[in-house]
Coordinates of C-alpha atoms (C1' of nucleotides) in Angstrom, one line a residue:
Chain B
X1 CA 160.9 148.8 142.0
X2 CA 162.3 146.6 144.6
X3 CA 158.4 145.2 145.7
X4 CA 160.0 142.2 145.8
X5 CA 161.6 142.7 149.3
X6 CA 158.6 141.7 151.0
X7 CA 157.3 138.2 148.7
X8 CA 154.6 136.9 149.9
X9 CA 155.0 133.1 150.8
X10 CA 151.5 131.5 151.3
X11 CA 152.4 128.1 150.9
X12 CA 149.5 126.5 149.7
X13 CA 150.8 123.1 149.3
X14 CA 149.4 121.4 146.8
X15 CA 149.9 118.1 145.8
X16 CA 151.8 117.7 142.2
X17 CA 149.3 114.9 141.8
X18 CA 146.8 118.1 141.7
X19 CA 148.7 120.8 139.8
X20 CA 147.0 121.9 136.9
X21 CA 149.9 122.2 134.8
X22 CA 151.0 118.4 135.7
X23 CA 150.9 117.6 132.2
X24 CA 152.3 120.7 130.4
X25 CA 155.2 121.6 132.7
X26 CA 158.8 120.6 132.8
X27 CA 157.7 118.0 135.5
X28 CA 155.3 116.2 132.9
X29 CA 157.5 113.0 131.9
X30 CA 158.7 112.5 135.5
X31 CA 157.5 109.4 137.1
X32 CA 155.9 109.2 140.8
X33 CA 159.1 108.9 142.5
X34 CA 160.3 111.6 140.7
X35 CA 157.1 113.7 141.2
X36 CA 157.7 112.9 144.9
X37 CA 161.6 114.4 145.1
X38 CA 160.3 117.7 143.2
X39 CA 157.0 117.7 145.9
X40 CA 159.4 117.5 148.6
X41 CA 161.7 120.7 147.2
X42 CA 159.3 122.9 145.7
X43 CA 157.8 126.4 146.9
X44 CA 154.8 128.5 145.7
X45 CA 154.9 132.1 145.8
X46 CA 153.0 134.5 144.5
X47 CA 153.6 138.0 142.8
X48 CA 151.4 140.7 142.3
X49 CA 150.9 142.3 138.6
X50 CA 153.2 144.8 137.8
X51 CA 155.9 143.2 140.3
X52 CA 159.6 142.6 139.4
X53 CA 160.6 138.7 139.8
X54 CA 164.2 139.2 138.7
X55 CA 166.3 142.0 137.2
X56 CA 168.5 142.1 134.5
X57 CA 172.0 140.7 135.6
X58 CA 171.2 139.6 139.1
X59 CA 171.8 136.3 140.4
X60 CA 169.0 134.0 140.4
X61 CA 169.1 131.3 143.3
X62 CA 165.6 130.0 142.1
X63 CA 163.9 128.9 139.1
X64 CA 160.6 127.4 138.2
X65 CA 157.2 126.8 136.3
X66 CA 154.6 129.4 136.0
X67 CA 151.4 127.9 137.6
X68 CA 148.9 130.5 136.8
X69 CA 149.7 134.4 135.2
X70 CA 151.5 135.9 132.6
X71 CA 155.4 137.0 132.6
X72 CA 157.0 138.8 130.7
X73 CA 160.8 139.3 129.8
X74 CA 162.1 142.3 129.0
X75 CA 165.6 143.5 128.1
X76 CA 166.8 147.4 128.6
X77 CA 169.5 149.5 126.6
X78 CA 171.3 152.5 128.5
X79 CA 168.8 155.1 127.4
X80 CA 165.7 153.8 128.4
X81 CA 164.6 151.5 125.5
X82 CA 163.1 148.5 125.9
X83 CA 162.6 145.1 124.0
X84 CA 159.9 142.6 125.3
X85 CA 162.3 139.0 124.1
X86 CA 159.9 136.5 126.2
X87 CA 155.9 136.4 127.0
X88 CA 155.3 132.9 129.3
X89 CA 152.2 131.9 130.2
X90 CA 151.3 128.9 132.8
X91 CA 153.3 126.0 132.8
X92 CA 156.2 127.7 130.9
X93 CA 159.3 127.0 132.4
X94 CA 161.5 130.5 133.8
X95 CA 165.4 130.4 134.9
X96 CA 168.4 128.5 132.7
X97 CA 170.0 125.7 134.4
X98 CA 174.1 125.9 134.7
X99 CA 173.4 129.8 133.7
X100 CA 172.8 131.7 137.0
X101 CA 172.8 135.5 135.5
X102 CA 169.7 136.5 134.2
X103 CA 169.8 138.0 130.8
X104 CA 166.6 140.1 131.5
X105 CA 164.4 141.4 133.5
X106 CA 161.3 139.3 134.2
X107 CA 158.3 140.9 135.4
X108 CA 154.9 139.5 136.2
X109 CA 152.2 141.1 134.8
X110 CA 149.4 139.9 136.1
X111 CA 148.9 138.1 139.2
X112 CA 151.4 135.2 138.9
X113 CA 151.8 132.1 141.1
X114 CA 155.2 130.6 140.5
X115 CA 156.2 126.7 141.3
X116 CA 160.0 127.7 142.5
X117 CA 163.4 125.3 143.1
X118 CA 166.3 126.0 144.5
X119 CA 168.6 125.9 141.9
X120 CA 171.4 123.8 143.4
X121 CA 168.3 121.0 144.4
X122 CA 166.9 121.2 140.6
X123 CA 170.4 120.9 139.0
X124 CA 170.8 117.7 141.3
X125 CA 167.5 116.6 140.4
X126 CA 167.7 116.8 136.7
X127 CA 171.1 115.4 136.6
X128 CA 169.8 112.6 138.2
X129 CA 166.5 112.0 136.4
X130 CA 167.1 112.7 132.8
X131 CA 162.5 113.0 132.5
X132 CA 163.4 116.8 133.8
X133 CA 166.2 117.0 131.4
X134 CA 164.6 115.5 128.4
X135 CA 161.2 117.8 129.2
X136 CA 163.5 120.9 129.1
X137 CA 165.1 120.3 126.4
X138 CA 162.0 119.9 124.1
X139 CA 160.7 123.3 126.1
X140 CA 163.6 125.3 125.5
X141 CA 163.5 123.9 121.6
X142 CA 160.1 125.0 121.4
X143 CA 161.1 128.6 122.9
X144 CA 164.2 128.9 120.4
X145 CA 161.7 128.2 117.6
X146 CA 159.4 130.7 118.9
X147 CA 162.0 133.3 119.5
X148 CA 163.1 133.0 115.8
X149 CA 159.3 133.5 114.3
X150 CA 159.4 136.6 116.6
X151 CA 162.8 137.5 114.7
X152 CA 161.1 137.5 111.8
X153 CA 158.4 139.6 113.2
X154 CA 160.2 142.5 114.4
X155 CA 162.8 142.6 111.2
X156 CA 160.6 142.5 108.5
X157 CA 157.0 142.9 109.4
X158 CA 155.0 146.0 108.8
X159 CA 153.4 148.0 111.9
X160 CA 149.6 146.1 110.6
X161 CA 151.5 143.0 110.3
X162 CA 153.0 143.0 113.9
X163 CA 149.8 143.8 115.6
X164 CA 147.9 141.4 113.3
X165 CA 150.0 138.7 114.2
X166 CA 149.8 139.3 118.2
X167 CA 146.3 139.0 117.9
X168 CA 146.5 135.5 116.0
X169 CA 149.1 134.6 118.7
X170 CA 146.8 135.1 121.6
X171 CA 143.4 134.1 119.4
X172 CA 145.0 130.4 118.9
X173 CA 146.7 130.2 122.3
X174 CA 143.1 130.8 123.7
X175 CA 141.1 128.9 121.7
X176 CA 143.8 126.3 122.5
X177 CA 143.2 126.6 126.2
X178 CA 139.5 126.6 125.8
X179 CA 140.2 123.2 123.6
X180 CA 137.7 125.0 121.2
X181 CA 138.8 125.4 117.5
X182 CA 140.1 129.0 116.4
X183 CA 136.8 130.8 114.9
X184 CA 135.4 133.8 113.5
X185 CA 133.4 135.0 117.3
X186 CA 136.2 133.7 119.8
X187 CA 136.7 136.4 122.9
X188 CA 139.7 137.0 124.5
X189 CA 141.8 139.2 126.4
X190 CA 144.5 140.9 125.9
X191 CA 146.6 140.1 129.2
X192 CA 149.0 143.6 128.9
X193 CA 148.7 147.1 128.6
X194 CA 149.8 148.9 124.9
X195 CA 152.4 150.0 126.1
X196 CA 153.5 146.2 126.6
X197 CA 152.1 145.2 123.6
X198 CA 154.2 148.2 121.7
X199 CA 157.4 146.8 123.7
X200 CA 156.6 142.9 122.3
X201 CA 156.2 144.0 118.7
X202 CA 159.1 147.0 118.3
X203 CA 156.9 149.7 118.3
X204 CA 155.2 152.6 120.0
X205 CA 152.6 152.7 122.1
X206 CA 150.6 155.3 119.4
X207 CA 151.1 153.0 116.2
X208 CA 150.1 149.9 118.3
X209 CA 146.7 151.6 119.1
X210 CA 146.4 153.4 115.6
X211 CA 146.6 149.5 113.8
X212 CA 144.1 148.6 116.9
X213 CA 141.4 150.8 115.2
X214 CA 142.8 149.9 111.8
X215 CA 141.7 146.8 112.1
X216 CA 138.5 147.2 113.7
X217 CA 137.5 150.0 111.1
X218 CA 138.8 147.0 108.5
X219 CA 136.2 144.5 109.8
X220 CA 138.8 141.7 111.2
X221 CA 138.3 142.9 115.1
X222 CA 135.5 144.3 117.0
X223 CA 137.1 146.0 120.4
X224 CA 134.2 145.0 123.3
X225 CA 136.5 146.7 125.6
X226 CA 139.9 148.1 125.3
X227 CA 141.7 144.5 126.7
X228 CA 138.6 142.5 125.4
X229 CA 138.5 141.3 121.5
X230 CA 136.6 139.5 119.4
X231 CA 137.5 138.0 115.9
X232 CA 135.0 139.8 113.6
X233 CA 137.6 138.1 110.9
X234 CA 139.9 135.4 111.0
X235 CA 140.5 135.0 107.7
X236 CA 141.6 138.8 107.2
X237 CA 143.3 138.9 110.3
X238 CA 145.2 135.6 108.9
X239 CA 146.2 137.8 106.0
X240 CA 146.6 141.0 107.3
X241 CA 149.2 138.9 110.1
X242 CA 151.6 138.5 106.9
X243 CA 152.6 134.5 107.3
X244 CA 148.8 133.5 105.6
X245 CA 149.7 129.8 105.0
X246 CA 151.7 129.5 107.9
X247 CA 153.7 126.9 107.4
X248 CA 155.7 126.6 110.2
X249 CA 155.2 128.3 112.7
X250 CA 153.7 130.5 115.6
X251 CA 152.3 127.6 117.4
X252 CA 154.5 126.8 119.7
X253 CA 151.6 125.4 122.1
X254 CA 152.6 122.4 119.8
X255 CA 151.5 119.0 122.0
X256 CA 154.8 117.4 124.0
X257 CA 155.0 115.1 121.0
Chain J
X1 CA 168.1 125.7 94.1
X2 CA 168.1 122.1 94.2
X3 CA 171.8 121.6 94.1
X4 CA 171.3 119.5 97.2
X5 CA 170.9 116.9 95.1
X6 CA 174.6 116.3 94.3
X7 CA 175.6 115.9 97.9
X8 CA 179.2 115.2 98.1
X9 CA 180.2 112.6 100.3
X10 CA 183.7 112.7 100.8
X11 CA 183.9 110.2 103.9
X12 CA 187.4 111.2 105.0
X13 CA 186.6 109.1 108.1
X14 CA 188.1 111.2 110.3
X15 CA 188.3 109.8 114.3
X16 CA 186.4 111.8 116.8
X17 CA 189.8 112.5 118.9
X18 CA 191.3 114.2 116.6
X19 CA 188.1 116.5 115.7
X20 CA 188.6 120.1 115.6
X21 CA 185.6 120.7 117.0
X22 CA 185.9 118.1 119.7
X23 CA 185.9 120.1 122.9
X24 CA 183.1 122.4 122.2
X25 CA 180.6 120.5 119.9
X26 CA 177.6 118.5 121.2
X27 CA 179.6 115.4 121.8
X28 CA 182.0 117.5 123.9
X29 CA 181.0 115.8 127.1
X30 CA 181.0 112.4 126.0
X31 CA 183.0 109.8 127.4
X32 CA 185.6 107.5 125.4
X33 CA 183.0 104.6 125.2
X34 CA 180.0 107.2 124.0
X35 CA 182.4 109.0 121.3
X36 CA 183.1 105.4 119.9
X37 CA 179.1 105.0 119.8
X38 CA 178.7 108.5 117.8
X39 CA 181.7 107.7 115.6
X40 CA 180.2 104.2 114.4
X41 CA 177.2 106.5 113.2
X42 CA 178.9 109.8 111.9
X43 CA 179.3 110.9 108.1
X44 CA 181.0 113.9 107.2
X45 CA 178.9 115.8 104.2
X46 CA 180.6 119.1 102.5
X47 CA 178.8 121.8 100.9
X48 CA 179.3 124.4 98.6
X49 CA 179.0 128.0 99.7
X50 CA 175.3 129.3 98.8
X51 CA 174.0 125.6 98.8
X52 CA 170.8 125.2 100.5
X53 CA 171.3 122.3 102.7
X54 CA 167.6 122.4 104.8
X55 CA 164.6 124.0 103.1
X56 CA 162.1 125.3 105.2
X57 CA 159.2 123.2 106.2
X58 CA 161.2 119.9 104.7
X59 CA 161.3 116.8 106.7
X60 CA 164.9 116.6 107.8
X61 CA 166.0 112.7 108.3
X62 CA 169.6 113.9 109.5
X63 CA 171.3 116.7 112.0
X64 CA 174.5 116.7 113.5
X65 CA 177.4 119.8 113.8
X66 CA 179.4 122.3 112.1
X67 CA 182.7 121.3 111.7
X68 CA 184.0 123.8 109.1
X69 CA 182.4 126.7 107.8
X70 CA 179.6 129.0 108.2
X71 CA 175.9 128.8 107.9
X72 CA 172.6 130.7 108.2
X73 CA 169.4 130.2 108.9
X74 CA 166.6 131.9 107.0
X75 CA 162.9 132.4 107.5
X76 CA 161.2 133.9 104.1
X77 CA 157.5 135.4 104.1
X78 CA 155.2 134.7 100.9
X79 CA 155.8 138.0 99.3
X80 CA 159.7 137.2 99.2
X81 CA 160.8 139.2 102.5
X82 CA 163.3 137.4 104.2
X83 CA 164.9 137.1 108.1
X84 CA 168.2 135.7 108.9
X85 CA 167.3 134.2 112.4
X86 CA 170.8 132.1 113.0
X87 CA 174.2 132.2 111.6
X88 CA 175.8 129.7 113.0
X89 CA 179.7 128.7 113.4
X90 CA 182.2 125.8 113.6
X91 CA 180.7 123.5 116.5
X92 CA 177.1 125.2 116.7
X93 CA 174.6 121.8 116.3
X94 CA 172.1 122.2 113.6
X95 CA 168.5 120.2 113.5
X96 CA 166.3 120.1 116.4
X97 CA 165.7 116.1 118.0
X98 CA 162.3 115.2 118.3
X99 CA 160.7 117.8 116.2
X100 CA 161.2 116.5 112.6
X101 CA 160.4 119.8 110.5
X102 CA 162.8 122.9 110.1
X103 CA 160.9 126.2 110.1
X104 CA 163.5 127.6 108.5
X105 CA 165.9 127.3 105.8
X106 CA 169.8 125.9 106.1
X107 CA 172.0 127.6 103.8
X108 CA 175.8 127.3 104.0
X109 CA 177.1 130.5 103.5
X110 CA 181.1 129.5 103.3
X111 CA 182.2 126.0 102.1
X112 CA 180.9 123.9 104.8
X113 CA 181.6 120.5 106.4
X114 CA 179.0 118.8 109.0
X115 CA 178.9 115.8 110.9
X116 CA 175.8 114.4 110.7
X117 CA 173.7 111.8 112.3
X118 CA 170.5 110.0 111.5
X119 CA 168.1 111.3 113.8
X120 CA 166.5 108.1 114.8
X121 CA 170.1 107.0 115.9
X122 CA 171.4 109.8 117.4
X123 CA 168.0 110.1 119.7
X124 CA 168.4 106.7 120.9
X125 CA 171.6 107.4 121.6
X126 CA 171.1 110.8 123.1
X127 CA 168.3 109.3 125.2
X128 CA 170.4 106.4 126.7
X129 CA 173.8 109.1 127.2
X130 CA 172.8 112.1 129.2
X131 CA 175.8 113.6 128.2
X132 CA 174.5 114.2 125.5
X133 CA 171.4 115.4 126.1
X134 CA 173.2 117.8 128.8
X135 CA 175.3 119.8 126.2
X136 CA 172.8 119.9 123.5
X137 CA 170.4 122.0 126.7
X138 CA 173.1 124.0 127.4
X139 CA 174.1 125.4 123.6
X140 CA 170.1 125.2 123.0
X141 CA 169.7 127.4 125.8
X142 CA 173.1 129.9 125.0
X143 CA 171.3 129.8 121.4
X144 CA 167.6 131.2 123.1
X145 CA 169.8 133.7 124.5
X146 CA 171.4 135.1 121.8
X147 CA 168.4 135.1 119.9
X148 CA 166.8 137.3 122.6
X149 CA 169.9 139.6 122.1
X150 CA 169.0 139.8 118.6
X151 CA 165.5 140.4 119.1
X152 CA 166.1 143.4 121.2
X153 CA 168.8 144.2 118.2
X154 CA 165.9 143.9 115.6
X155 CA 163.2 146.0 117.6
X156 CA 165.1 148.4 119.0
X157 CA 168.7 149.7 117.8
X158 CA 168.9 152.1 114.8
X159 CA 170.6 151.3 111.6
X160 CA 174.3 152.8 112.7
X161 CA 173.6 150.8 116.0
X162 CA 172.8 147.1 113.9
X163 CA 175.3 147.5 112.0
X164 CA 178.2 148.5 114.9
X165 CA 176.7 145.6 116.9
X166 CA 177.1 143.1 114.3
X167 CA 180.8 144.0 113.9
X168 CA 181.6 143.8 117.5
X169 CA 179.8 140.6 117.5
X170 CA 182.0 139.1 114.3
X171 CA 185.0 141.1 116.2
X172 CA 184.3 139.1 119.3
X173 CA 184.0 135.7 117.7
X174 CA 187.2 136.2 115.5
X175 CA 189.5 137.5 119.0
X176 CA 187.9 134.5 120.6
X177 CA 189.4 131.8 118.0
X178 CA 192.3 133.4 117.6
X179 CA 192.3 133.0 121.6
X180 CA 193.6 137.1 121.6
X181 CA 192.0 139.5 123.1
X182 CA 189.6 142.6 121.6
X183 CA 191.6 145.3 121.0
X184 CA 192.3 148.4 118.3
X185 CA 194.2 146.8 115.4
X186 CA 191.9 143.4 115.3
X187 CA 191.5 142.8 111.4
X188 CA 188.4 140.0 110.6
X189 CA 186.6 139.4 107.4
X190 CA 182.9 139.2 107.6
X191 CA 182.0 136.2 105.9
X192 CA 178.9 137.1 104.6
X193 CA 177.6 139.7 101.9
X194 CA 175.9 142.7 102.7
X195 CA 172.9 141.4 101.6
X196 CA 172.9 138.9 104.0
X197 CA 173.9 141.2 106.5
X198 CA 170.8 143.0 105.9
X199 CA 168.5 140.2 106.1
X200 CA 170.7 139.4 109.7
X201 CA 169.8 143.1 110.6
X202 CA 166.5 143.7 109.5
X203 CA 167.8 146.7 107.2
X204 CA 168.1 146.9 103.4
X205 CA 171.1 146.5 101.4
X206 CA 171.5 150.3 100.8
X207 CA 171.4 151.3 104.0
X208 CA 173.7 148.8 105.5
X209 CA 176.4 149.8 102.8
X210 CA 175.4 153.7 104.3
X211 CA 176.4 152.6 107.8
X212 CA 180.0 150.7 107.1
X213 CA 180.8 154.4 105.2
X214 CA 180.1 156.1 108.2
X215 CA 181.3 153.5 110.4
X216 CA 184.7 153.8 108.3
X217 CA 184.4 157.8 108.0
X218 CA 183.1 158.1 111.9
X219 CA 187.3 156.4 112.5
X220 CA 185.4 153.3 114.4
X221 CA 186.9 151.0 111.8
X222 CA 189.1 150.4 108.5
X223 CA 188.1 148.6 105.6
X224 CA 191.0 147.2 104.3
X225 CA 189.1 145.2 101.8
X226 CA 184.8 145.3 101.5
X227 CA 185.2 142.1 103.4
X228 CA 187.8 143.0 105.6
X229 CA 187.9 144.9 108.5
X230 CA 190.3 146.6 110.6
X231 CA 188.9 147.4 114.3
X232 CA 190.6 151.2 114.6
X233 CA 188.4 152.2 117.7
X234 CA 186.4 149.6 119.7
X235 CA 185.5 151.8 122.1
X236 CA 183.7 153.7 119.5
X237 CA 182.4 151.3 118.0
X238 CA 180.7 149.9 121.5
X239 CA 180.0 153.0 122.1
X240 CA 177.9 152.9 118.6
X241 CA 176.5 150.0 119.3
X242 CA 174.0 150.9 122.0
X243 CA 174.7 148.3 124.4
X244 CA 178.3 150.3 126.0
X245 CA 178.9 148.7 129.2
X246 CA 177.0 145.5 127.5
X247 CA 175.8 143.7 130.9
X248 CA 174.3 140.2 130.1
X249 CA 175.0 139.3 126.4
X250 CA 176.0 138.8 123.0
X251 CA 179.0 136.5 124.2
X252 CA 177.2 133.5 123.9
X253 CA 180.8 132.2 122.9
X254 CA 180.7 131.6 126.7
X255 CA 182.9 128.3 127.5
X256 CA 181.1 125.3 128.6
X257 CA 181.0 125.9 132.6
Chain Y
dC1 C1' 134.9 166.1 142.0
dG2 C1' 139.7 166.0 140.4
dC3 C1' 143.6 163.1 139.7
dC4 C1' 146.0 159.3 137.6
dT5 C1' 146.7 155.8 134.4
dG6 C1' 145.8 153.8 130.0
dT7 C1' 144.3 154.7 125.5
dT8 C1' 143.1 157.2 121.3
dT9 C1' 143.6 160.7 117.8
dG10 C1' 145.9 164.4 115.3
dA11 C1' 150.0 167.0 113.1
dT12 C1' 154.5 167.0 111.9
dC13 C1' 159.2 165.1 111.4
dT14 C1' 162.8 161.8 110.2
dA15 C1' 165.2 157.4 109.7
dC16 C1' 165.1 154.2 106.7
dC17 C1' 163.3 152.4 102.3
dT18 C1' 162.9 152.6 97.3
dC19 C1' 164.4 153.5 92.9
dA20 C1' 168.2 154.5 90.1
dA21 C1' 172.8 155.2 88.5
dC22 C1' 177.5 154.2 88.9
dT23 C1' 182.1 151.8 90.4
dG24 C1' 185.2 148.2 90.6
dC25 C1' 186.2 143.1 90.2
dT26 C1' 186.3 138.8 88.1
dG27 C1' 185.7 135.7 84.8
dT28 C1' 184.9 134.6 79.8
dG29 C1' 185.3 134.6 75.2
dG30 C1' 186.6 136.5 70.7
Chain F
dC1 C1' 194.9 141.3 75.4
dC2 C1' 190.8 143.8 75.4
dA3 C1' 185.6 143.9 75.5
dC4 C1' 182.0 143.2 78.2
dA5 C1' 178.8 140.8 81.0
dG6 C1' 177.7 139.9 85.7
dC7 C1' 177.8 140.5 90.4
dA8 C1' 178.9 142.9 94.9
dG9 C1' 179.0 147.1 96.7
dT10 C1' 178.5 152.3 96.9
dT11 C1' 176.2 156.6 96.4
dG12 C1' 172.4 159.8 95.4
dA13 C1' 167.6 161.7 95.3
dG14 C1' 163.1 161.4 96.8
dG15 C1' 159.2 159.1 99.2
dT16 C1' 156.9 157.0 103.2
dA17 C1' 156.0 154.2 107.4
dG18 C1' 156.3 154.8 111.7
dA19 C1' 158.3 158.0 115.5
dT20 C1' 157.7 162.1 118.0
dC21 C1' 155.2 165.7 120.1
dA22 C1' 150.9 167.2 121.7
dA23 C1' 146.2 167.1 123.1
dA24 C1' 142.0 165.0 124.4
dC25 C1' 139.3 161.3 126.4
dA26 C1' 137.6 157.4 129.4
dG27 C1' 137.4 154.8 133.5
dG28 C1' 138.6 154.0 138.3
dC29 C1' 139.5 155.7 142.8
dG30 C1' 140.4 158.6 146.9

DNA sequence: CGCCTGTTTGATCTACCTCAACTGCTGTGG
DNA sequence: CCACAGCAGTTGAGGTAGATCAAACAGGCG
C-alpha cells in the first residue's frame, strides 16, 4: 500500500512554455510572468500504475495538474465497498485549495506524471493572480457538472445503460483528443481494469463484463482485445447509453469558453 | 409548468447588512465598498413551492443565492426517470458564471426567496472583486464534495442505509442552524416529500416509505408527524447509515476557514 | 510448465421494483 | 355538516435486475 514511501523524483524540467497541457490546465489563462512564478515552484513526479498518491483523510501538502495518465478517485465505506466519485485525465486539476483533507483516496492507474505545488506557494500564488483563480473556478464548475450527470448515472440508470454510457464517455473524450469527429470505427482503450470500471458505474465486476458481451453480441461494440474497442455502432450505443439526445451533458471536455 | 411566468417581484429592497444570509452567502467576503456594488444590482424574486424556476437546458440570464427556502435540482432522462442531483439551502448560490446553460432543472421545493443578479453584471463584478470569485471556488468546491458523497451514496449504500444517511444529513443541517449540537431528542421536519426523497436517493417511493417504518420500528427515530422527525438513537441511526465513524464527509456545512 | 491476475460465463438468490389496494388529511361544494 | 375527491403516504404480494457464489479460461511471467 504505502509504495508511495519511496516517489520517484526525476525532475525533468521542462519548460511551461513546452508543457503539453499549457493550454488545458489551471495554468492556461496565466500570463508570462505568471507562467514564470509557477515554473519557478513547480515539481514533476512520477507514479507508477496501481500506486496510491493520497489516501482518504490524510493531509495533503501538495496539489497539482495531471500531465500525462489517468487517476482515479475512490471513496471507501467500513466494510470494504468502494465508490469510484472522480476519473482525471491529463491536464485535470487534483487537490482543493483552503481544503487540506482529502475526501478520497486518489490512485494512479496508469503511469501518471503529476505537475505538483506546494500548497502554501499555490495558495499565495492564486491569491495573488486571480488567472489561477478564475481557471479553477471554471475547472471545478465543469467537475461539479460532471459529477451530477454521473448522479444521474448511478441512481437511475440500468446495468446496459451504465456501461453504455462509459463507453460513449471515453469514445468522445478520445475522438476529442484525436481532434477527429466521434464515428462509427473509432479505437480506443479502455484505460482500467473491470473491476475499476464496476467501481465507476455501481456495479460488479460480473455484470460489467456480462453488458460487455451484451453489447458486442448486439452489434454496437466489437472487443479487438479485452481493453481495446471499437464502435461497431454509435448510434445504438447512443441509445442503448439512455440520454439519446443529450442535451446537456457528458461533455465536460467543453472548450475553456 | 410554466407558472414562471407570473414571477413575483416583491422588491422589499432589503440592505445587504442586514441580510440573513450575509455571513455565509457568496458575497460573504466582500468588503463595505463591494456589498454597496452587489446591492445597486440585487433583486429579490419569491417563489412558490413546486415552482419551476430553471428548466433544464434553458438559457439562464440571472443567478444569485438562496435567501429563504429550499430548492432542488433535477436531472430527468427521456423516458421520464428522474435524479435529484442538488438540494440546496439558505445561502447555497444557484447558476453557474460563465457557462450560460443549466443541465438541470431549478425547482423550489419550500416558498423560496433569491437574490439574484444579471449574470453579465455580476461577472464583471466578480472578475474585478476576487472576493468574490474566492468564495464562490470555495462553496463550488464544498458542493463537488458533497456530490462525491452522494455518488458513493447512490452506487453503493442499500435502501435502509440511503435513507438513514439522508436523515442524519437533514439532522445535521437542522442542529447546525439551530447552532445545538446532534443529540437523541433532535426533532426536524424533512422538507421534502417522499417522492422527492426518492428521486434524492435513487430508490422508489414504496421502498423509501418501507425504510422510515423500519427506521421508526428498528427505535433509530420517532415520527411525530410524516414530516417530522424525532432523532430517538443517533448512534443507531449512524450506525445504519454505513458511514459510522464518517471520516471525510457529508458536513459540507463546514464554516468558511 | 504452473501460477497469478484479469476476465468471462453459469446457476442461484435477494433487495428492490412494480403493481395494487388502502389509509388518513385537507379542501370543496352541495 | 357531511360527502367525496385528491393527494401524500403506507402496506402487501409477486416479479426481476443485478448481486453472489462458483467455475473455467486466457494471457503473461518466473
Amino acid at each position: 500500500m504505502q509504495i508511495r514511501e519511496v516517489p520517484k523524483l526525476r525532475s525533468a524540467h521542462q519548460k511551461c512554455g513546452d508543457c503539453p497541457i499549457r493550454h488545458r490546465a489551471v495554468c492556461s489563462y496565466c500570463d508570462a510572468h505568471e507562467l514564470a512564478e509557477l515554473d519557478a515552484i513547480k515539481l514533476y513526479r512520477d507514479f507508477d500504475a496501481g500506486q496510491e498518491i493520497v489516501g482518504e483523510g490524510e493531509l495533503t501538502e501538495t496539489l497539482g495538474s495531471i500531465v500525462t495518465g489517468v487517476v482515479a478517485l475512490h471513496k471507501t465505506l467500513e466494510d470494504g465497498r468502494r465508490q469510484m466519485v472522480g476519473l482525471l485525465f491529463a491536464s485535470d486539476f487534483i487537490g482543493r485549495p483552503l481544503r487540506p483533507i482529502a475526501p478520497y483516496d486518489v490512485i494512479a492507474v496508469t503511469p501518471v506524471r503529476m505537475c505538483l505545488f506546494h500548497r502554501s506557494q499555490f495558495e499565495k500564488i492564486m491569491q495573488k493572480h486571480s488567472a489561477l483563480e478564475r481557471r479553477l473556478l471554471e475547472m471545478t464548475l465543469d467537475e461539479l457538472d460532471s459529477a451530477r450527470e454521473w448522479m444521474m448515472l448511478l441512481g437511475r440508470k440500468t446495468a446496459q445503460e451504465k456501461v453504455a454510457s462509459f463507453l460513449v464517455i471515453l469514445a468522445r473524450r478520445n475522438a476529442d483528443l484525436a481532434k477527429r469527429p466521434l464515428t462509427d470505427g473509432l479505437v480506443f482503450t479502455i484505460p482500467i481494469t473491470r473491476e475499476s470500471m464496476s467501481e465507476y458505474l455501481g456495479l460488479t465486476i460480473e455484470t460489467v463484463s456480462r453488458q460487455m458481451t451484451a453489447l458486442r453480441k448486439g452489434g454496437a461494440i466489437n472487443l479487438i482485445e479485452k481493453r481495446m474497442v471499437e464502435i461497431a455502432d454509435l448510434d445504438t450505443l447512443i441509445e442503448l447509453s439512455g440520454d439519446g439526445s443529450d442535451p446537456s451533458g457528458w461533455s465536460r471536455q467543453a472548450q475553456p469558453a
